[in-house]
JSON list of N, CA, C and O in Angstrom, two decimals:
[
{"chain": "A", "resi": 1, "resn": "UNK", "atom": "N", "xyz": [0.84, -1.18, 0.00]},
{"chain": "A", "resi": 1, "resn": "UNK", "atom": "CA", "xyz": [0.00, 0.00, 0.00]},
{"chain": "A", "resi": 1, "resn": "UNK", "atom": "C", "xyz": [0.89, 1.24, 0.00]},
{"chain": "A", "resi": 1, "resn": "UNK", "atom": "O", "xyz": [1.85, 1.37, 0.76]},
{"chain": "A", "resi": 2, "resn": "UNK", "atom": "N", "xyz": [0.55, 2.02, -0.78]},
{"chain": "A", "resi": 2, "resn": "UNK", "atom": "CA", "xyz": [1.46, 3.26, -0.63]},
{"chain": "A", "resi": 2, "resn": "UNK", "atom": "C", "xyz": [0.92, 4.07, 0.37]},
{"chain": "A", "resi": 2, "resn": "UNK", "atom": "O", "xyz": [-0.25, 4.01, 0.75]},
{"chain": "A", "resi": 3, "resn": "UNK", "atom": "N", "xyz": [2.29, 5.29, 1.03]},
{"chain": "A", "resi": 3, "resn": "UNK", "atom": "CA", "xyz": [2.05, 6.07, 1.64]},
{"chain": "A", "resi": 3, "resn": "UNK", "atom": "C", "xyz": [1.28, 7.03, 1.41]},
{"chain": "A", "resi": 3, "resn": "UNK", "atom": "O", "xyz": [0.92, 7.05, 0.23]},
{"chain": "A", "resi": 4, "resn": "UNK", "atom": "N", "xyz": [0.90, 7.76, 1.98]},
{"chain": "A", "resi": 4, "resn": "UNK", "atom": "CA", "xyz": [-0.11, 9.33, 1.74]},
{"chain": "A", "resi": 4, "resn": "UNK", "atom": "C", "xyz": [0.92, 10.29, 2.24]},
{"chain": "A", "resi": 4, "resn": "UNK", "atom": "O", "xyz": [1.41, 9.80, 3.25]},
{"chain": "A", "resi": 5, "resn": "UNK", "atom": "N", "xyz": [1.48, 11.52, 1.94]},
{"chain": "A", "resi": 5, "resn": "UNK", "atom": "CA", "xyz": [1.77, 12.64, 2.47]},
{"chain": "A", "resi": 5, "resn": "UNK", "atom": "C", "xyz": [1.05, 13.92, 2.21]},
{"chain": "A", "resi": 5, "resn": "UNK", "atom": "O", "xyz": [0.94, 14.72, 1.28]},
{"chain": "A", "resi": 6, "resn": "UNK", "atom": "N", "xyz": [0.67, 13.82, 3.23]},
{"chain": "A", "resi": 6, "resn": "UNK", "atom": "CA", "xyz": [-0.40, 15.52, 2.78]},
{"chain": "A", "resi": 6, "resn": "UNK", "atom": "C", "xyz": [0.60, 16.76, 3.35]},
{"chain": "A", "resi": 6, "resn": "UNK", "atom": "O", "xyz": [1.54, 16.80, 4.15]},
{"chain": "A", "resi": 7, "resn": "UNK", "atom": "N", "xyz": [-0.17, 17.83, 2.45]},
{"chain": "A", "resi": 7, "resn": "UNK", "atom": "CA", "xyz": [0.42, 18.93, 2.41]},
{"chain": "A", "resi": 7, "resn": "UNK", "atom": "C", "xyz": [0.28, 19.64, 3.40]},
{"chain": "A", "resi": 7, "resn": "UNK", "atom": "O", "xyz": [-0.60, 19.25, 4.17]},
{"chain": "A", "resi": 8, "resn": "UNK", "atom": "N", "xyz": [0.84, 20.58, 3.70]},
{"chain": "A", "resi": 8, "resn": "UNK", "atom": "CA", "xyz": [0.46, 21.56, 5.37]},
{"chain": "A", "resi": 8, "resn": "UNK", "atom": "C", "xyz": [-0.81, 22.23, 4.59]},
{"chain": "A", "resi": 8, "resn": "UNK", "atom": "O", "xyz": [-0.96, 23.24, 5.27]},
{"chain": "A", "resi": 9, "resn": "UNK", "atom": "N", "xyz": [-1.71, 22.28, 3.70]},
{"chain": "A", "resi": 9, "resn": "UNK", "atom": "CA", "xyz": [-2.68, 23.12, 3.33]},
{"chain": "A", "resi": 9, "resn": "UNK", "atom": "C", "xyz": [-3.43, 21.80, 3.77]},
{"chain": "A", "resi": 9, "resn": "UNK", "atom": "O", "xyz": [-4.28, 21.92, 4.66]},
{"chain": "A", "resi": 10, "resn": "UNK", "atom": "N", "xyz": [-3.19, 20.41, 3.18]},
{"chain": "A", "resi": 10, "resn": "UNK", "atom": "CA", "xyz": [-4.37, 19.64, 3.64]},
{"chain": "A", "resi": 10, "resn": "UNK", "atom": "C", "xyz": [-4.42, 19.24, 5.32]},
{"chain": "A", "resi": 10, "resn": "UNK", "atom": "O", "xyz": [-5.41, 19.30, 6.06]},
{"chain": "A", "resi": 11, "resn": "UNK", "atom": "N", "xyz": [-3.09, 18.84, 5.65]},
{"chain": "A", "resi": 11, "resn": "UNK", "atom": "CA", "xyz": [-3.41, 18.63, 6.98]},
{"chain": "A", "resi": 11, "resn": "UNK", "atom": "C", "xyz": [-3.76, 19.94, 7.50]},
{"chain": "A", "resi": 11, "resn": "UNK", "atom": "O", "xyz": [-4.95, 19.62, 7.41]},
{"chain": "A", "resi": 12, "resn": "UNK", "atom": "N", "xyz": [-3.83, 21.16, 7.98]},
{"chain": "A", "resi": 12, "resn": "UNK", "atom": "CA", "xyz": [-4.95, 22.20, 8.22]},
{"chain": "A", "resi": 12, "resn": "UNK", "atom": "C", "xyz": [-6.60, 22.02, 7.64]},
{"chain": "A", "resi": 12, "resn": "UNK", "atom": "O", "xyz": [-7.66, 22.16, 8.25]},
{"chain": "A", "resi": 13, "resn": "UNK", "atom": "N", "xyz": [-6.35, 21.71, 6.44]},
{"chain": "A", "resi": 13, "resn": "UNK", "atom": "CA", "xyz": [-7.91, 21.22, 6.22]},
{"chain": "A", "resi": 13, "resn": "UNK", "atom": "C", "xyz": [-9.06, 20.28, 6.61]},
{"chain": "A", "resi": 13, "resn": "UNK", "atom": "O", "xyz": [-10.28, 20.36, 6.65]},
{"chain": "A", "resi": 14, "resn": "UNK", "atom": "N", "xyz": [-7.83, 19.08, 6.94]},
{"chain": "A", "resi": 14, "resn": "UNK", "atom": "CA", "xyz": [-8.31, 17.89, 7.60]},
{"chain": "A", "resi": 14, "resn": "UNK", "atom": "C", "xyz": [-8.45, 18.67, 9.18]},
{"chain": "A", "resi": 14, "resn": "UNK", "atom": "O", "xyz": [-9.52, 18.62, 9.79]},
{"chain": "A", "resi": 15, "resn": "UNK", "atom": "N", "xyz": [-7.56, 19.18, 9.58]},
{"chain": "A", "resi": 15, "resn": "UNK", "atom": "CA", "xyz": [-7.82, 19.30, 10.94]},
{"chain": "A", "resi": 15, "resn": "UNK", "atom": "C", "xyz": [-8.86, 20.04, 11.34]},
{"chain": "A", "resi": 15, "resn": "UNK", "atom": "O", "xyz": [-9.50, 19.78, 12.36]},
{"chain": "A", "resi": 16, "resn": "UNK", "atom": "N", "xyz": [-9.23, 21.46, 10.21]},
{"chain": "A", "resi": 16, "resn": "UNK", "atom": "CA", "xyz": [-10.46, 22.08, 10.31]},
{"chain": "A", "resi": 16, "resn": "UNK", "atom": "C", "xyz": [-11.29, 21.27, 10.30]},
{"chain": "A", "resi": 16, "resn": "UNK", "atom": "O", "xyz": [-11.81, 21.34, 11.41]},
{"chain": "A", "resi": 17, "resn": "UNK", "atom": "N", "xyz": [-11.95, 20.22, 9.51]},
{"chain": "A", "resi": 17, "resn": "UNK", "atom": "CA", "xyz": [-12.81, 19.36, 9.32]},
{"chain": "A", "resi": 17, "resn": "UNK", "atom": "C", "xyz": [-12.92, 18.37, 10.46]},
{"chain": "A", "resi": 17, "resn": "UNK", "atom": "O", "xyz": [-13.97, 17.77, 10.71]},
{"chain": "A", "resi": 18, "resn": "UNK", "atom": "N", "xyz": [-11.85, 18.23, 11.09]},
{"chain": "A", "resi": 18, "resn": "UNK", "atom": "CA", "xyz": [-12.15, 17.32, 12.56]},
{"chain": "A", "resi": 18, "resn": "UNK", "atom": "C", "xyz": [-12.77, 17.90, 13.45]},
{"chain": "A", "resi": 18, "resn": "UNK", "atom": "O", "xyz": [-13.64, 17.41, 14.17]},
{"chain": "A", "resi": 19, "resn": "UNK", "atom": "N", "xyz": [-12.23, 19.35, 13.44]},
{"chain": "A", "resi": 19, "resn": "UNK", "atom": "CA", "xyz": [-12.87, 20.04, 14.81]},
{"chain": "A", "resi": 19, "resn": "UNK", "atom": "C", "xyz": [-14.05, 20.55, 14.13]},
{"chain": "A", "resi": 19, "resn": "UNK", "atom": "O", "xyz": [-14.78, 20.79, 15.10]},
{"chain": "A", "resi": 20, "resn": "UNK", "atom": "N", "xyz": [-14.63, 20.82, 13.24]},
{"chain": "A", "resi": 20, "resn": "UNK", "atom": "CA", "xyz": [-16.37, 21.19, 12.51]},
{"chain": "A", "resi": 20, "resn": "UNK", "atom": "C", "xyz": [-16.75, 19.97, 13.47]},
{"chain": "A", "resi": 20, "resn": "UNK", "atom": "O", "xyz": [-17.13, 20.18, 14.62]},
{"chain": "A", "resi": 21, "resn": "UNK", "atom": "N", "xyz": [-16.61, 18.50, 12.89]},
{"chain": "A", "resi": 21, "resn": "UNK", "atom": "CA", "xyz": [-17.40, 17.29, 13.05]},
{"chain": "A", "resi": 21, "resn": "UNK", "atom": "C", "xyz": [-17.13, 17.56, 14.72]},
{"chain": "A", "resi": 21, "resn": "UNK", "atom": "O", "xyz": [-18.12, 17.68, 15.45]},
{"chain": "A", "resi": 22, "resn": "UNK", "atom": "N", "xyz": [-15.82, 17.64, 15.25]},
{"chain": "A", "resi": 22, "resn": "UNK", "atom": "CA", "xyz": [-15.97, 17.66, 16.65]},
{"chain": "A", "resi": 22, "resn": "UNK", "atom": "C", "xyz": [-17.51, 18.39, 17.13]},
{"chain": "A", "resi": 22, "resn": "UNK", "atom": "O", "xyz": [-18.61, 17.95, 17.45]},
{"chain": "A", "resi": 23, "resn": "UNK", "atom": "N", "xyz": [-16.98, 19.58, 16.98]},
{"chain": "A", "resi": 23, "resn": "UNK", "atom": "CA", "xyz": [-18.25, 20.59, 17.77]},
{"chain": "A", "resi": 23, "resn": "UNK", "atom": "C", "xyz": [-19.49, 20.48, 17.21]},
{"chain": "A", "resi": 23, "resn": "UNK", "atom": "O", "xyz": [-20.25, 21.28, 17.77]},
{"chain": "A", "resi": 24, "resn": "UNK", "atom": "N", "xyz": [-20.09, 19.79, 16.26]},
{"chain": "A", "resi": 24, "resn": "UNK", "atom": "CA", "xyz": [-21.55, 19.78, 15.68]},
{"chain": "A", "resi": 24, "resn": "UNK", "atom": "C", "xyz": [-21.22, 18.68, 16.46]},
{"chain": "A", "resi": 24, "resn": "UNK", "atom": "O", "xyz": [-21.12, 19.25, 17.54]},
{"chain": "A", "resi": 25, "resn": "UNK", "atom": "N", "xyz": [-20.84, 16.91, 16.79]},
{"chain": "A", "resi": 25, "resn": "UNK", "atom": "CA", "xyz": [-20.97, 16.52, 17.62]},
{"chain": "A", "resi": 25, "resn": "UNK", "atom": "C", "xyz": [-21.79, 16.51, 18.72]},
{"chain": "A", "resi": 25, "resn": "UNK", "atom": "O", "xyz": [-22.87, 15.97, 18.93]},
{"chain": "A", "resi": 26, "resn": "UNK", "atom": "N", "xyz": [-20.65, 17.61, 19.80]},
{"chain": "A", "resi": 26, "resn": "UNK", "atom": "CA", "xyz": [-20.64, 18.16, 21.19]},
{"chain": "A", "resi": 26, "resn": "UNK", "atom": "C", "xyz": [-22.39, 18.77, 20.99]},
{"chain": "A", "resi": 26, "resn": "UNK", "atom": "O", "xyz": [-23.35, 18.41, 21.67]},
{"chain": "A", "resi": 27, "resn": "UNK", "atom": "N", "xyz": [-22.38, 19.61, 20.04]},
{"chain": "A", "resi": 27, "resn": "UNK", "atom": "CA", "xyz": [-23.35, 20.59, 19.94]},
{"chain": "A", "resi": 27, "resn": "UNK", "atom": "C", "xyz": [-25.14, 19.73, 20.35]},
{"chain": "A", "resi": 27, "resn": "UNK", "atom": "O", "xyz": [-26.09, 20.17, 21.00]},
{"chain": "A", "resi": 28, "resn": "UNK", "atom": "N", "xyz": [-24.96, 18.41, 19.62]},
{"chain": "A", "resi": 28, "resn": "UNK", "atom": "CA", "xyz": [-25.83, 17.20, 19.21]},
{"chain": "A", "resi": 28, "resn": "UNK", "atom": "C", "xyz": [-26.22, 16.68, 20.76]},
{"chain": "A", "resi": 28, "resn": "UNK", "atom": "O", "xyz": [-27.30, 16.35, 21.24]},
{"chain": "A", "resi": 29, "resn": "UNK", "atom": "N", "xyz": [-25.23, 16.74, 21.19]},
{"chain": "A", "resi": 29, "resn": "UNK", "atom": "CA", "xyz": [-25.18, 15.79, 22.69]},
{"chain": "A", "resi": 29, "resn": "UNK", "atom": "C", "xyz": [-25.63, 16.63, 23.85]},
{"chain": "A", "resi": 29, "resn": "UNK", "atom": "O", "xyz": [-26.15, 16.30, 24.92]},
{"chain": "A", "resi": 30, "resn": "UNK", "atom": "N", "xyz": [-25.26, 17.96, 23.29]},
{"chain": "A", "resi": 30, "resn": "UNK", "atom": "CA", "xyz": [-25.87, 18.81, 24.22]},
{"chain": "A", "resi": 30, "resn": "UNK", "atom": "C", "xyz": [-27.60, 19.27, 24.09]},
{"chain": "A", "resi": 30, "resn": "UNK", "atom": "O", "xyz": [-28.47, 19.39, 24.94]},
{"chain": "A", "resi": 31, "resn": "UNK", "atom": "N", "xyz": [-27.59, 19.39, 23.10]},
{"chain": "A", "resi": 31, "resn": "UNK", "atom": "CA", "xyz": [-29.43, 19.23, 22.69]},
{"chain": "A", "resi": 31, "resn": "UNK", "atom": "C", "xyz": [-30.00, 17.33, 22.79]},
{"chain": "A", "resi": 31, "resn": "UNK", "atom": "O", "xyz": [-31.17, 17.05, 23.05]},
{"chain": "A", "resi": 32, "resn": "UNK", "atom": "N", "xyz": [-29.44, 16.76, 22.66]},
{"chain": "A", "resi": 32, "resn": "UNK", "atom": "CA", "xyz": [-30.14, 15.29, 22.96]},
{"chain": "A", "resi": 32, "resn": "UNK", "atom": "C", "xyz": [-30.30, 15.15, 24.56]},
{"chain": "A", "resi": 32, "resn": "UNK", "atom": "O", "xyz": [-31.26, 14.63, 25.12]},
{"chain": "A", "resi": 33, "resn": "UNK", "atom": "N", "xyz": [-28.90, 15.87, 25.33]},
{"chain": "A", "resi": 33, "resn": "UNK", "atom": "CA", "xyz": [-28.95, 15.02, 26.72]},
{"chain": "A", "resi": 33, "resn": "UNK", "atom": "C", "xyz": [-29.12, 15.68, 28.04]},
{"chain": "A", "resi": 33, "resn": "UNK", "atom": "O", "xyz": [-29.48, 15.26, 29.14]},
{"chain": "A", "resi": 34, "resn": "UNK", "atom": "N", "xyz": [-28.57, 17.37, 27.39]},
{"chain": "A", "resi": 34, "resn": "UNK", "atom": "CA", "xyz": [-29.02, 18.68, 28.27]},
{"chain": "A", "resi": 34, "resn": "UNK", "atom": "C", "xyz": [-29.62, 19.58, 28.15]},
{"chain": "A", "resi": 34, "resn": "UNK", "atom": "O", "xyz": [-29.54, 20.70, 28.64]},
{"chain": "A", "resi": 35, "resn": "UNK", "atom": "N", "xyz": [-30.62, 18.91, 27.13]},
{"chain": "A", "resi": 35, "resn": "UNK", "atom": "CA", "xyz": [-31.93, 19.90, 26.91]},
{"chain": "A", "resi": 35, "resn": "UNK", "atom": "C", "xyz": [-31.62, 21.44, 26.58]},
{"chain": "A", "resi": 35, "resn": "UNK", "atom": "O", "xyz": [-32.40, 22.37, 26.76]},
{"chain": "A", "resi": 36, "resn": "UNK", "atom": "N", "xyz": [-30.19, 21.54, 26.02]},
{"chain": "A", "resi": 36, "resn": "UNK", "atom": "CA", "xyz": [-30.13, 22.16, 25.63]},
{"chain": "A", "resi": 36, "resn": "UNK", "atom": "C", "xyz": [-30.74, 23.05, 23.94]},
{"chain": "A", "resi": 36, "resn": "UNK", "atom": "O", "xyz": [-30.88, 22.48, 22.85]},
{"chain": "A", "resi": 37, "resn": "UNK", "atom": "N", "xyz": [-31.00, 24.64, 24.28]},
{"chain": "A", "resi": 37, "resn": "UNK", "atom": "CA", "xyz": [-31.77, 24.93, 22.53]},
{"chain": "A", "resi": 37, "resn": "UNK", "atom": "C", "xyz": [-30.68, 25.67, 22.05]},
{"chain": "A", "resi": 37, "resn": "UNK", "atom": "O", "xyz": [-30.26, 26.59, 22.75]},
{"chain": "A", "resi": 38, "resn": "UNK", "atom": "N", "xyz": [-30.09, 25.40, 20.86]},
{"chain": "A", "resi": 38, "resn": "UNK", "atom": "CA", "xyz": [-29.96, 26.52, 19.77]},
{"chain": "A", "resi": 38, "resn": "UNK", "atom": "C", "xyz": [-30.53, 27.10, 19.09]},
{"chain": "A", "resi": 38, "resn": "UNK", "atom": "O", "xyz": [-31.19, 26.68, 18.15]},
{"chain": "A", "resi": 39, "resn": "UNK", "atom": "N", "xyz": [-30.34, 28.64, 19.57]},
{"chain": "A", "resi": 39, "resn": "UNK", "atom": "CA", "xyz": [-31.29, 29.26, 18.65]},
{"chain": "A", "resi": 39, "resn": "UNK", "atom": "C", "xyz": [-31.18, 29.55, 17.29]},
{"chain": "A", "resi": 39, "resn": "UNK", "atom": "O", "xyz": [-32.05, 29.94, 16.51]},
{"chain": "A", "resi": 40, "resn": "UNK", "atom": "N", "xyz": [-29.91, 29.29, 17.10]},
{"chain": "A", "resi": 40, "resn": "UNK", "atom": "CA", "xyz": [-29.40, 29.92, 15.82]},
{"chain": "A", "resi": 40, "resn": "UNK", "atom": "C", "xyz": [-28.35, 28.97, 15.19]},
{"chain": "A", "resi": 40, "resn": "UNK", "atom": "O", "xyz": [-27.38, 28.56, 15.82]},
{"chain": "A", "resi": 41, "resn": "UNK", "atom": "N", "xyz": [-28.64, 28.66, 13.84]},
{"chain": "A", "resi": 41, "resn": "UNK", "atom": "CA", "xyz": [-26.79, 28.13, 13.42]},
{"chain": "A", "resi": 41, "resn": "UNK", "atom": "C", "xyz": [-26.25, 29.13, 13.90]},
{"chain": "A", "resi": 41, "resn": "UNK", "atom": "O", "xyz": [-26.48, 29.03, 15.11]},
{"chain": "A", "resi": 42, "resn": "UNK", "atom": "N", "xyz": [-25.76, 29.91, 13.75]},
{"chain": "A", "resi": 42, "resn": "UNK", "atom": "CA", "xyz": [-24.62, 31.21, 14.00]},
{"chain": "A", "resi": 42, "resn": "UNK", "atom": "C", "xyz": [-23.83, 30.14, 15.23]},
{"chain": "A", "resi": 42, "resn": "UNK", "atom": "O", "xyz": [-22.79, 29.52, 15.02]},
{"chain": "A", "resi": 43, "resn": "UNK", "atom": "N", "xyz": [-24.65, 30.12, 16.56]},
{"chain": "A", "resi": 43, "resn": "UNK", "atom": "CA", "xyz": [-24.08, 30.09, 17.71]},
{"chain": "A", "resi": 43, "resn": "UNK", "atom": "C", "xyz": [-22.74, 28.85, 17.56]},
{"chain": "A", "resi": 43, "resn": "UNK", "atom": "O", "xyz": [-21.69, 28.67, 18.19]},
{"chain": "A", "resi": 44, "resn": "UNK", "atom": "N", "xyz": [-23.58, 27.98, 16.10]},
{"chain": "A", "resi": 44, "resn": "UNK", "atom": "CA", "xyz": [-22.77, 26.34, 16.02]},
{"chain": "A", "resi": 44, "resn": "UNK", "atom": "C", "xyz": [-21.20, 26.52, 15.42]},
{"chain": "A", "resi": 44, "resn": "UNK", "atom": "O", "xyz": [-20.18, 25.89, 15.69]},
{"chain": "A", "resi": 45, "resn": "UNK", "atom": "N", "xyz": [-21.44, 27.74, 14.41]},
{"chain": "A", "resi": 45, "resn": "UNK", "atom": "CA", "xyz": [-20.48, 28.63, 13.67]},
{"chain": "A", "resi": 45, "resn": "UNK", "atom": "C", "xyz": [-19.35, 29.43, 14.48]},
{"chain": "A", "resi": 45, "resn": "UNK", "atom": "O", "xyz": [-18.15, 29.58, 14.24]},
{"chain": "A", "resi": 46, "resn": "UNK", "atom": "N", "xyz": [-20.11, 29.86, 15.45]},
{"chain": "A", "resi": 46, "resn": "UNK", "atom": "CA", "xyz": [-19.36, 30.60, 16.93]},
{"chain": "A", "resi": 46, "resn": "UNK", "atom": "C", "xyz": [-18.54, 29.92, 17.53]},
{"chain": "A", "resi": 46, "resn": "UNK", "atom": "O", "xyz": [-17.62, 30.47, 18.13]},
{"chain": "A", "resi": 47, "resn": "UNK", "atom": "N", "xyz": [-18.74, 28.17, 17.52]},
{"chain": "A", "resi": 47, "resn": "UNK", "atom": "CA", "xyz": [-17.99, 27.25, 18.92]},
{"chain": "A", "resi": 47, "resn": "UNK", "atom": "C", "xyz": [-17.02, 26.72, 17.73]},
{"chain": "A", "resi": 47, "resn": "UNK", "atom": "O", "xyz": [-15.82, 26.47, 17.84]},
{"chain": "A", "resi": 48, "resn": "UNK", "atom": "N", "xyz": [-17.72, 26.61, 16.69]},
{"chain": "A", "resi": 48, "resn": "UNK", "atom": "CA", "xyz": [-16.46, 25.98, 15.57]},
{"chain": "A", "resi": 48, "resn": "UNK", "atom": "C", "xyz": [-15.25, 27.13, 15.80]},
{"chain": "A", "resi": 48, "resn": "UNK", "atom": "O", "xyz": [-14.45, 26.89, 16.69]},
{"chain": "A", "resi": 49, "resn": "UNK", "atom": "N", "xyz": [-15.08, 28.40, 15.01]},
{"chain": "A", "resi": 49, "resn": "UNK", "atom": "CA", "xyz": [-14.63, 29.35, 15.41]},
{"chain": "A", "resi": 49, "resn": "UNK", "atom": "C", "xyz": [-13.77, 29.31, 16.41]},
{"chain": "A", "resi": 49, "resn": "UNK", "atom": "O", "xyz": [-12.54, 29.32, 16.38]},
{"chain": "A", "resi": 50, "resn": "UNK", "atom": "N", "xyz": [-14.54, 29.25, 17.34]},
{"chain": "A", "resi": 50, "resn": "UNK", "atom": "CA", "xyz": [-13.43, 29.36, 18.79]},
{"chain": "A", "resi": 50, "resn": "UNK", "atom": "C", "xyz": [-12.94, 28.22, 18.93]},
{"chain": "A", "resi": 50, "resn": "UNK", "atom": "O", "xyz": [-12.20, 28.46, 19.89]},
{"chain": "A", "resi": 51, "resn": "UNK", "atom": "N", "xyz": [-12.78, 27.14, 18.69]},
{"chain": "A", "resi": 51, "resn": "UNK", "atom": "CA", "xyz": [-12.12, 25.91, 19.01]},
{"chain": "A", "resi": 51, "resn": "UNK", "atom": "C", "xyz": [-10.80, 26.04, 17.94]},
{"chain": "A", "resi": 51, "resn": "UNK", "atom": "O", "xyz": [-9.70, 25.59, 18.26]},
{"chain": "A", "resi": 52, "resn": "UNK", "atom": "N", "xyz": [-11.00, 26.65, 16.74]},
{"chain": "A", "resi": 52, "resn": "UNK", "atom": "CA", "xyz": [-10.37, 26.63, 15.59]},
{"chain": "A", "resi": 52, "resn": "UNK", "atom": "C", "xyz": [-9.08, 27.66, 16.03]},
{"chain": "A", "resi": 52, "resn": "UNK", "atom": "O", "xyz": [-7.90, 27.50, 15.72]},
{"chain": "A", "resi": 53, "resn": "UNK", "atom": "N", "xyz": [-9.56, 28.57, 16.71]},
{"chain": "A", "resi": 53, "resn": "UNK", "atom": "CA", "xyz": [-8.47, 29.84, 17.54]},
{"chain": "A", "resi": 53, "resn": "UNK", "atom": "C", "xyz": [-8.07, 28.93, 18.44]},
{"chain": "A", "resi": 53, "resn": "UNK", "atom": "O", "xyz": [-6.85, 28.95, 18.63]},
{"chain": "A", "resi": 54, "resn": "UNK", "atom": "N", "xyz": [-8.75, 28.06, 19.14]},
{"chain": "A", "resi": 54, "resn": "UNK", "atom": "CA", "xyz": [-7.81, 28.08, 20.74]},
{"chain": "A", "resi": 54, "resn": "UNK", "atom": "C", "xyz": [-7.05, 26.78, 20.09]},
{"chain": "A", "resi": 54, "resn": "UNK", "atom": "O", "xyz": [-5.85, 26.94, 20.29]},
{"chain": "A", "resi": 55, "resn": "UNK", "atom": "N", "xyz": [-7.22, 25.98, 19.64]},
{"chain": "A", "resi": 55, "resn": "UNK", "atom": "CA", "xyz": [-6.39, 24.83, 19.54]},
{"chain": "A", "resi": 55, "resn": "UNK", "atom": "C", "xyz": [-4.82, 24.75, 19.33]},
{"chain": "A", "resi": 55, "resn": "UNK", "atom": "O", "xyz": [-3.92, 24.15, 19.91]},
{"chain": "A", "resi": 56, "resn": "UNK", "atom": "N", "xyz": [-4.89, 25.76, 18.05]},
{"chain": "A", "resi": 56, "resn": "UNK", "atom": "CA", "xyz": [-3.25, 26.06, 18.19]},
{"chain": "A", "resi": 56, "resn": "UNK", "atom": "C", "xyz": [-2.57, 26.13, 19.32]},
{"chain": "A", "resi": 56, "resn": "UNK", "atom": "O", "xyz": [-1.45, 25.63, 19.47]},
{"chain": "A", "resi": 57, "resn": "UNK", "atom": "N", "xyz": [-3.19, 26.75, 20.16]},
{"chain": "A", "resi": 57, "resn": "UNK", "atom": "CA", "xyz": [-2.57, 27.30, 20.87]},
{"chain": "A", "resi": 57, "resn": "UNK", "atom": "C", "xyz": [-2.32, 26.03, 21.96]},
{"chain": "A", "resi": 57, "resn": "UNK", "atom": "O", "xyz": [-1.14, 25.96, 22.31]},
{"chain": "A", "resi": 58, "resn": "UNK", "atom": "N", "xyz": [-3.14, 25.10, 22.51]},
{"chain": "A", "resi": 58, "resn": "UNK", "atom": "CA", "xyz": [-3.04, 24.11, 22.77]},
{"chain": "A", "resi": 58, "resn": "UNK", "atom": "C", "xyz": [-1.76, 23.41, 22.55]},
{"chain": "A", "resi": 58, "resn": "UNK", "atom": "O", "xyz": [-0.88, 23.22, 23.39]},
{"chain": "A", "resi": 59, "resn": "UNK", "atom": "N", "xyz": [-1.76, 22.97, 20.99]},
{"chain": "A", "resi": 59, "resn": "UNK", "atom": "CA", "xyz": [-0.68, 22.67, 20.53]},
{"chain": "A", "resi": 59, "resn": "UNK", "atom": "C", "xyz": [0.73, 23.19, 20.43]},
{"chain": "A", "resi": 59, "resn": "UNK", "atom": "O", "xyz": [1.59, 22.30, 20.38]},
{"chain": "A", "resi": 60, "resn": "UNK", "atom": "N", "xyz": [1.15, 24.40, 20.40]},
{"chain": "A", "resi": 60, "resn": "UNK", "atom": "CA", "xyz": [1.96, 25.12, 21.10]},
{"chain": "A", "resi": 60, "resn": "UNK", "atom": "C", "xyz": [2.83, 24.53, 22.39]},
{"chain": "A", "resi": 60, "resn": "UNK", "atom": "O", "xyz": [4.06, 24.58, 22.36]},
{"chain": "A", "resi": 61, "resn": "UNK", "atom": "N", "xyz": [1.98, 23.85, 23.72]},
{"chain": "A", "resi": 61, "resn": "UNK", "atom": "CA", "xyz": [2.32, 23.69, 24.08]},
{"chain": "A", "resi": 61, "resn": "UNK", "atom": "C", "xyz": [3.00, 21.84, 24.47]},
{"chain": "A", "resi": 61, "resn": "UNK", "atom": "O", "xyz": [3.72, 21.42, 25.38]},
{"chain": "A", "resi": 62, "resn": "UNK", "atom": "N", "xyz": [2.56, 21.39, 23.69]},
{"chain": "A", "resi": 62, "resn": "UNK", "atom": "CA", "xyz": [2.52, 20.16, 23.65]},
{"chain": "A", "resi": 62, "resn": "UNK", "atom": "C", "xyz": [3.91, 20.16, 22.36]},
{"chain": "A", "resi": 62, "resn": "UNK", "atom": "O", "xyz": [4.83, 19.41, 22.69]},
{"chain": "A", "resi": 63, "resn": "UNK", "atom": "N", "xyz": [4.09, 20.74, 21.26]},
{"chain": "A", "resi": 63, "resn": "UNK", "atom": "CA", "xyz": [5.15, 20.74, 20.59]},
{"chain": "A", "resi": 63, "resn": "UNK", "atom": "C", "xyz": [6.20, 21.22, 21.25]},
{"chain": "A", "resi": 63, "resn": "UNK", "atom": "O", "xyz": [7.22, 20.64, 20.88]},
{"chain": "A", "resi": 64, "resn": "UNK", "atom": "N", "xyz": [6.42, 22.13, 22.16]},
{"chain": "A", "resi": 64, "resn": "UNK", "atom": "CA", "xyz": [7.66, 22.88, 23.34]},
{"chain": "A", "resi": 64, "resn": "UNK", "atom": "C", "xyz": [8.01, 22.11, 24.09]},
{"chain": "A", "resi": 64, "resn": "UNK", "atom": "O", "xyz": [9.18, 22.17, 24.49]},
{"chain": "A", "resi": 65, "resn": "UNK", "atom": "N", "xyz": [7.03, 20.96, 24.61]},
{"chain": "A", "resi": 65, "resn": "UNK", "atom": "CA", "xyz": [7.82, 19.77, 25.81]},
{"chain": "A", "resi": 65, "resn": "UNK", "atom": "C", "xyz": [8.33, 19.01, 25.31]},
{"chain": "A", "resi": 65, "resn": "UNK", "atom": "O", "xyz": [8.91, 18.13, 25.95]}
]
């Protein structure tokens, strides 16, 4: 089987696409199990967003140790 090497444009893409599926997920579990409402896509757009900012930064520190 051959290898795959993706590009730093795809692995960013893939990783955007993990954390979308992550937080629509989270988002799912929170309206199935904590009765939680969204009122709006926007808000689902909002947590994607912010996960997409903080993660780097996450990683940051995990690449320094």
């Amino acid at each position: 089987m051959d290898s795959v090497v993706l590009t730093k444009w795809q692995t960013y893409a893939w990783s955007g696409f993990g954390h979308s599926v992550w937080v629509i997920w989270k988002t799912r579990n929170a309206i199935c199990f904590d009765g939680k409402i969204v009122k709006s896509p926007t808000e689902i757009l909002c947590l994607i967003y912010s996960w997409l900012t903080y993660w780097p930064g996450l990683q940051k520190d995990l690449i320094s140790s």
